[in-house]
Amino acid sequence: MDRLQEIKDTLKNYKGETIRFMEVCGTHTAAISENGIPGMLSDNIKLISGPGCPVCVTVTAVIDRLTELSMEENTTVLTFGDLIRVKGSKYSLADARALGGSVEMLYSPMDAIRLALEHKDRNYVFAAIGFETTTPVYAMVLEEAIKRDVHNLKLLTSLKTMPQVIRWVCKNTNNVDGFIAPGHVAVVTGSDVFKELSEETGIPFVVTGFEGPQLLAAIYALTGMKDKAGIKNLYRSVVTEKGNLEAKEAVDKFFEPCDASWRGMGLIPGSGMRLKSEYAAYDAGSYGLDEDHMPPGCSCARVLTGEIAPNECPLFGKTCTPEDAHGACMVSTEGSCYNYYISGRTSKN
């Protein structure tokens, strides 16, 4: 019997007490569904999705600010992917565009520089949303903007960091027995960040990649680490203990830690990054965007913290579907509601 089959058999036949593992990476959430991982596990191994989807944890005040900016004369909002469909307190960026606002989707961050240079008489606002993985990208954009003397491009930032929100989850819930640590984030931060978290919380962490066998290996490792603090790095091909020092230096040059508001969780001290004061000229009004208005009946807050499974939300699959999403977790392809819906996943795992 090969090692992978042995792992599969062990996980499927696990008969110990119920254990709950949380992934805090949107790409892991998608990969778990795409690979059919929940169906490979014992009923006593539960997988829950945490606040690892950057679009999903963006509060409505940020969306509202972006929609307002898109309606201003001579201003275009630039954004990646799923954010365009996430509703603010009233409108999404897609709605704003339909109402006459100027919104463009980007496929490369350097497109923001190109557009600003090509249309120097127009103002551009780049929606800078993400975690430690993408913050270096925005630092790179700023570096290039300064180098090329670009003055008609600003950032509207909603940048968040993982350690503090994981601490928040551990402090405010008692339903996590282990964490599948975010692989992409760990490339930048290094695995030592999660070693410190494990020592503080007494909960084990495993860093892993995004292939089906890698995820199964992580779950298998966590099953053997229950009630034991510690970290295993199963993604050593790209994750080191200290992380990407060059990326960290780029971020430290332009950004500093700040308090940040998370959808459904409120203000979490020290969980965000904002532009340093010397770069305030490149900020499009990011400070103080803390209000969050959930659609009536939406349970995103409880889903994001693993309190309930997505299909336990009363709107799931009824009035809330990927085609007509109410909550951000159903909009993003990294959102847990979206992935539950498209995979037909039940709350069993």
Coordinates of C-alpha atoms in Angstrom, one line a residue:
M1 CA 0.0 0.0 0.0
D2 CA 1.4 3.4 -1.0
R3 CA 1.7 6.2 1.6
L4 CA -1.1 8.3 0.1
Q5 CA -3.6 5.4 0.2
E6 CA -2.6 4.7 3.8
I7 CA -3.4 8.4 4.6
K8 CA -6.7 8.2 2.8
D9 CA -7.7 5.0 4.7
T10 CA -6.7 6.4 8.0
L11 CA -8.7 9.6 7.5
K12 CA -11.8 7.8 6.2
N13 CA -11.7 5.2 9.0
Y14 CA -10.9 7.6 11.9
K15 CA -13.2 6.8 14.8
G16 CA -11.8 9.0 17.5
E17 CA -13.6 12.0 19.1
T18 CA -14.8 14.7 16.7
I19 CA -12.1 17.1 15.6
R20 CA -12.5 20.4 13.8
F21 CA -9.8 21.8 11.5
M22 CA -10.0 25.3 10.1
E23 CA -8.4 26.5 6.9
V24 CA -7.6 30.2 6.8
C25 CA -6.8 30.6 3.1
G26 CA -9.4 31.2 0.4
T27 CA -7.3 29.2 -2.1
H28 CA -7.3 26.2 0.3
T29 CA -11.1 26.6 0.6
A30 CA -11.5 26.3 -3.2
A31 CA -8.9 23.5 -3.4
I32 CA -10.7 21.5 -0.7
S33 CA -13.9 21.6 -2.7
E34 CA -12.3 21.0 -6.1
N35 CA -10.5 17.9 -4.8
G36 CA -13.5 16.5 -3.0
I37 CA -11.6 16.3 0.2
P38 CA -14.7 16.4 2.6
G39 CA -16.0 13.2 1.1
M40 CA -12.7 11.4 1.8
L41 CA -12.9 12.0 5.5
S42 CA -14.6 10.3 8.5
D43 CA -17.7 11.9 9.8
N44 CA -15.7 12.7 12.9
I45 CA -13.3 15.0 11.1
K46 CA -14.9 18.4 10.3
L47 CA -13.4 21.0 8.0
I48 CA -14.5 24.6 8.6
S49 CA -13.5 27.7 6.6
G50 CA -12.1 30.7 8.4
P51 CA -11.6 34.4 7.5
G52 CA -9.1 33.7 4.7
C53 CA -10.9 35.2 1.7
P54 CA -9.9 38.8 1.3
V55 CA -13.0 39.8 -0.6
C56 CA -15.2 38.1 1.9
V57 CA -13.8 40.0 4.9
T58 CA -14.0 43.5 3.3
V59 CA -16.5 45.6 5.1
T60 CA -19.2 47.5 3.3
A61 CA -17.8 50.9 4.1
V62 CA -14.9 50.1 1.8
I63 CA -17.2 49.1 -1.1
D64 CA -19.3 52.2 -0.5
R65 CA -16.2 54.4 -0.7
L66 CA -15.2 52.8 -3.9
T67 CA -18.6 53.2 -5.5
E68 CA -18.7 56.8 -4.5
L69 CA -15.3 57.4 -6.1
S70 CA -16.4 55.6 -9.3
M71 CA -19.2 58.2 -9.7
E72 CA -16.9 61.2 -9.3
E73 CA -16.1 63.2 -12.3
N74 CA -13.0 62.2 -14.2
T75 CA -12.3 59.2 -11.8
T76 CA -11.9 55.5 -12.5
V77 CA -11.8 52.8 -9.9
L78 CA -9.5 49.9 -10.8
T79 CA -10.1 46.5 -9.2
F80 CA -9.3 42.8 -9.5
G81 CA -11.8 40.0 -9.9
D82 CA -14.6 39.2 -7.5
L83 CA -14.6 42.5 -5.6
I84 CA -16.6 44.1 -8.4
R85 CA -19.7 42.0 -7.5
V86 CA -19.6 42.5 -3.7
K87 CA -22.4 44.7 -2.5
G88 CA -21.8 47.6 -0.2
S89 CA -24.6 49.0 2.0
K90 CA -26.5 49.6 -1.3
Y91 CA -24.5 49.1 -4.4
S92 CA -21.7 46.9 -5.8
L93 CA -19.1 48.3 -8.1
A94 CA -20.9 46.4 -10.9
D95 CA -24.1 48.3 -10.0
A96 CA -22.2 51.6 -9.9
R97 CA -20.8 50.9 -13.4
A98 CA -24.3 50.2 -14.7
L99 CA -25.4 53.5 -13.2
G100 CA -22.7 55.4 -15.1
G101 CA -19.7 55.0 -12.7
S102 CA -16.3 54.3 -14.2
V103 CA -14.9 50.9 -13.1
E104 CA -12.3 48.8 -14.8
M105 CA -11.1 45.3 -14.0
L106 CA -7.3 44.7 -14.0
Y107 CA -5.5 41.5 -14.9
S108 CA -2.0 42.8 -13.9
P109 CA -1.1 45.3 -11.1
M110 CA 1.2 47.1 -13.5
D111 CA -1.9 47.9 -15.7
A112 CA -2.7 50.6 -13.1
I113 CA 0.6 52.3 -13.9
R114 CA 0.1 52.0 -17.6
L115 CA -3.4 53.5 -17.5
A116 CA -2.3 56.4 -15.3
L117 CA 0.5 57.2 -17.7
E118 CA -1.7 56.9 -20.8
H119 CA -4.4 59.1 -19.4
K120 CA -2.6 61.7 -17.3
D121 CA -5.7 63.9 -17.3
R122 CA -7.7 61.2 -15.5
N123 CA -7.7 60.1 -11.8
Y124 CA -7.3 56.4 -11.0
V125 CA -8.1 54.7 -7.7
F126 CA -6.7 51.2 -7.3
A127 CA -8.8 49.0 -4.8
A128 CA -5.9 47.5 -2.8
I129 CA -7.6 44.6 -1.1
G130 CA -5.7 41.5 0.3
F131 CA -3.5 39.8 2.9
E132 CA 0.2 39.5 3.3
T133 CA 0.4 37.8 -0.1
T134 CA -0.8 40.8 -2.1
T135 CA 0.5 43.7 0.0
P136 CA 3.9 43.5 -1.6
V137 CA 2.2 43.8 -5.0
Y138 CA 0.8 47.2 -3.9
A139 CA 4.2 48.2 -2.6
M140 CA 5.6 47.4 -6.0
V141 CA 2.9 49.6 -7.7
L142 CA 3.8 52.5 -5.4
E143 CA 7.5 52.0 -6.0
E144 CA 6.9 52.2 -9.8
A145 CA 4.5 55.2 -9.5
I146 CA 7.1 57.2 -7.6
K147 CA 9.9 56.1 -9.9
R148 CA 7.8 57.2 -13.0
D149 CA 6.5 60.3 -11.4
V150 CA 2.8 59.2 -11.6
H151 CA 0.5 61.6 -9.6
N152 CA -2.9 60.6 -10.9
L153 CA -3.0 57.1 -9.2
K154 CA -4.1 56.5 -5.6
L155 CA -4.8 53.4 -3.5
L156 CA -7.9 52.7 -1.5
T157 CA -6.5 50.2 1.0
S158 CA -8.2 47.4 2.9
L159 CA -5.1 45.3 3.7
K160 CA -5.2 42.7 6.4
T161 CA -2.8 40.4 8.2
M162 CA -3.4 36.8 9.4
P163 CA -1.8 36.5 12.9
Q164 CA -4.2 38.8 14.8
V165 CA -7.4 37.5 13.2
I166 CA -6.3 33.9 14.0
R167 CA -5.8 35.1 17.6
W168 CA -9.3 36.6 17.5
V169 CA -10.8 33.3 16.3
C170 CA -9.0 31.4 19.0
K171 CA -10.1 33.9 21.7
N172 CA -13.8 34.2 20.6
T173 CA -14.5 30.6 19.5
N174 CA -13.7 27.2 21.1
N175 CA -14.4 25.0 18.1
V176 CA -11.0 24.8 16.4
D177 CA -8.7 21.8 17.1
G178 CA -6.1 22.7 14.5
F179 CA -5.3 25.1 11.7
I180 CA -4.4 24.4 8.1
A181 CA -2.1 27.5 7.8
P182 CA -2.4 29.7 4.7
G183 CA 0.2 28.5 2.3
H184 CA 0.5 31.7 0.1
V185 CA 0.7 33.9 3.2
A186 CA 3.3 31.7 4.7
V187 CA 5.5 32.2 1.7
V188 CA 5.8 35.9 2.7
T189 CA 5.6 35.7 6.5
G190 CA 7.5 32.5 7.0
S191 CA 6.4 29.6 9.1
D192 CA 7.7 31.1 12.4
V193 CA 4.6 33.3 12.6
F194 CA 2.5 30.3 13.1
K195 CA 4.9 28.7 15.5
E196 CA 4.4 31.7 17.8
L197 CA 0.6 31.4 17.4
S198 CA 0.6 27.8 18.2
E199 CA 2.6 28.4 21.4
E200 CA 0.2 31.1 22.4
T201 CA -3.0 29.2 21.7
G202 CA -2.0 25.6 22.3
I203 CA -3.4 24.7 18.9
P204 CA -1.4 22.9 16.2
F205 CA -0.7 24.4 12.8
V206 CA 0.3 22.7 9.5
V207 CA 1.6 24.7 6.6
T208 CA 0.7 23.0 3.3
G209 CA 0.3 23.5 -0.5
F210 CA -2.8 23.3 -2.6
E211 CA -2.8 19.9 -4.3
G212 CA -5.2 17.2 -3.1
P213 CA -2.5 15.0 -1.6
Q214 CA -0.9 17.9 0.1
L215 CA -4.1 18.8 1.8
L216 CA -4.8 15.3 2.9
A217 CA -1.3 15.1 4.3
A218 CA -2.0 18.3 6.3
I219 CA -5.2 16.9 7.7
Y220 CA -3.5 13.6 8.6
A221 CA -0.7 15.5 10.4
L222 CA -3.2 17.6 12.4
T223 CA -5.1 14.5 13.4
G224 CA -2.0 13.2 15.1
M225 CA -1.3 16.6 16.7
K226 CA -4.6 17.1 18.5
D227 CA -4.2 18.8 21.9
K228 CA -0.5 19.4 21.1
A229 CA 0.9 22.8 20.3
G230 CA 3.4 22.7 17.4
I231 CA 3.8 23.4 13.8
K232 CA 4.7 21.3 10.8
N233 CA 5.8 22.8 7.5
L234 CA 4.8 20.4 4.7
Y235 CA 5.4 23.1 2.1
R236 CA 9.2 23.5 2.4
S237 CA 9.7 23.8 -1.3
V238 CA 8.5 27.5 -1.0
V239 CA 8.0 28.3 2.7
T240 CA 10.9 29.0 4.9
E241 CA 11.0 29.8 8.6
K242 CA 11.6 33.6 8.1
G243 CA 9.7 34.1 4.8
N244 CA 10.4 36.4 1.9
L245 CA 12.7 39.0 3.4
E246 CA 12.6 41.1 0.2
A247 CA 8.8 41.3 0.1
K248 CA 8.7 42.2 3.8
E249 CA 11.2 45.0 3.2
A250 CA 9.1 46.4 0.4
V251 CA 6.0 46.3 2.6
D252 CA 7.8 47.9 5.5
K253 CA 8.9 50.8 3.3
F254 CA 5.4 51.9 2.4
F255 CA 3.0 50.4 5.0
E256 CA 2.7 50.2 8.8
P257 CA 0.4 48.1 11.1
C258 CA -3.0 49.5 12.0
D259 CA -6.3 48.4 13.5
A260 CA -8.7 47.0 10.8
S261 CA -12.3 46.1 10.5
W262 CA -13.3 42.6 9.4
R263 CA -16.7 41.7 8.0
G264 CA -18.8 40.3 10.8
M265 CA -16.0 40.5 13.4
G266 CA -15.6 44.2 13.9
L267 CA -12.4 46.1 14.7
I268 CA -9.4 43.8 15.4
P269 CA -6.4 45.7 16.8
G270 CA -3.2 45.5 14.8
S271 CA -4.7 43.3 12.1
G272 CA -4.3 45.6 9.1
M273 CA -1.7 47.6 7.1
R274 CA -2.0 51.2 6.0
L275 CA 0.1 53.6 4.1
K276 CA 2.7 55.5 6.1
S277 CA 2.1 59.2 6.6
E278 CA 4.9 60.1 4.1
Y279 CA 2.9 58.4 1.4
A280 CA -0.4 60.0 2.3
A281 CA -0.6 61.7 -1.1
Y282 CA -1.2 58.2 -2.6
D283 CA -4.2 57.4 -0.3
A284 CA -7.7 57.8 -1.6
G285 CA -9.4 58.1 1.7
S286 CA -8.8 54.7 3.4
Y287 CA -9.0 55.7 7.0
G288 CA -12.1 55.3 9.1
L289 CA -13.9 52.9 6.8
D290 CA -15.2 50.7 9.5
E291 CA -19.0 50.4 9.1
D292 CA -20.4 47.1 8.0
H293 CA -24.0 46.5 6.9
M294 CA -24.9 42.9 6.4
P295 CA -28.0 42.1 4.2
P296 CA -31.0 41.0 6.2
G297 CA -30.8 37.3 7.1
C298 CA -27.1 37.0 5.8
S299 CA -25.0 34.8 8.1
C300 CA -21.6 35.7 6.6
A301 CA -20.3 36.7 10.1
R302 CA -21.1 33.3 11.6
V303 CA -19.8 31.5 8.5
L304 CA -16.4 33.4 8.5
T305 CA -15.7 32.3 12.0
G306 CA -16.7 28.7 11.5
E307 CA -19.7 29.0 13.9
I308 CA -22.0 27.5 11.2
A309 CA -21.6 25.8 7.9
P310 CA -22.6 27.9 4.9
N311 CA -25.6 25.7 4.1
E312 CA -26.9 26.4 7.6
C313 CA -27.5 30.1 6.6
P314 CA -31.2 30.6 5.9
L315 CA -30.5 32.3 2.6
F316 CA -28.1 29.7 1.3
G317 CA -29.2 28.3 -2.1
K318 CA -32.5 30.0 -1.9
T319 CA -32.3 33.8 -2.2
C320 CA -28.5 33.7 -2.1
T321 CA -26.7 31.9 -5.0
P322 CA -23.6 32.7 -7.0
E323 CA -25.8 34.2 -9.7
D324 CA -27.6 36.5 -7.2
A325 CA -25.3 36.7 -4.1
H326 CA -26.4 38.5 -1.0
G327 CA -23.3 38.0 1.0
A328 CA -19.6 38.3 0.0
C329 CA -18.9 34.6 0.9
M330 CA -21.2 33.6 -2.0
V331 CA -19.6 36.1 -4.4
S332 CA -15.9 35.2 -4.3
T333 CA -14.6 32.0 -5.9
E334 CA -12.6 31.7 -2.7
G335 CA -15.6 32.1 -0.5
S336 CA -16.8 29.2 1.6
C337 CA -20.5 29.7 0.6
Y338 CA -19.6 29.7 -3.1
N339 CA -17.6 26.5 -2.7
Y340 CA -20.2 24.7 -0.7
Y341 CA -22.8 25.7 -3.3
I342 CA -20.9 24.6 -6.4
S343 CA -19.7 21.3 -4.9
G344 CA -23.0 20.4 -3.3
R345 CA -21.2 20.0 0.0
T346 CA -23.2 19.3 3.1
S347 CA -22.5 20.4 6.7
K348 CA -21.2 16.9 7.5
N349 CA -17.6 18.1 6.9

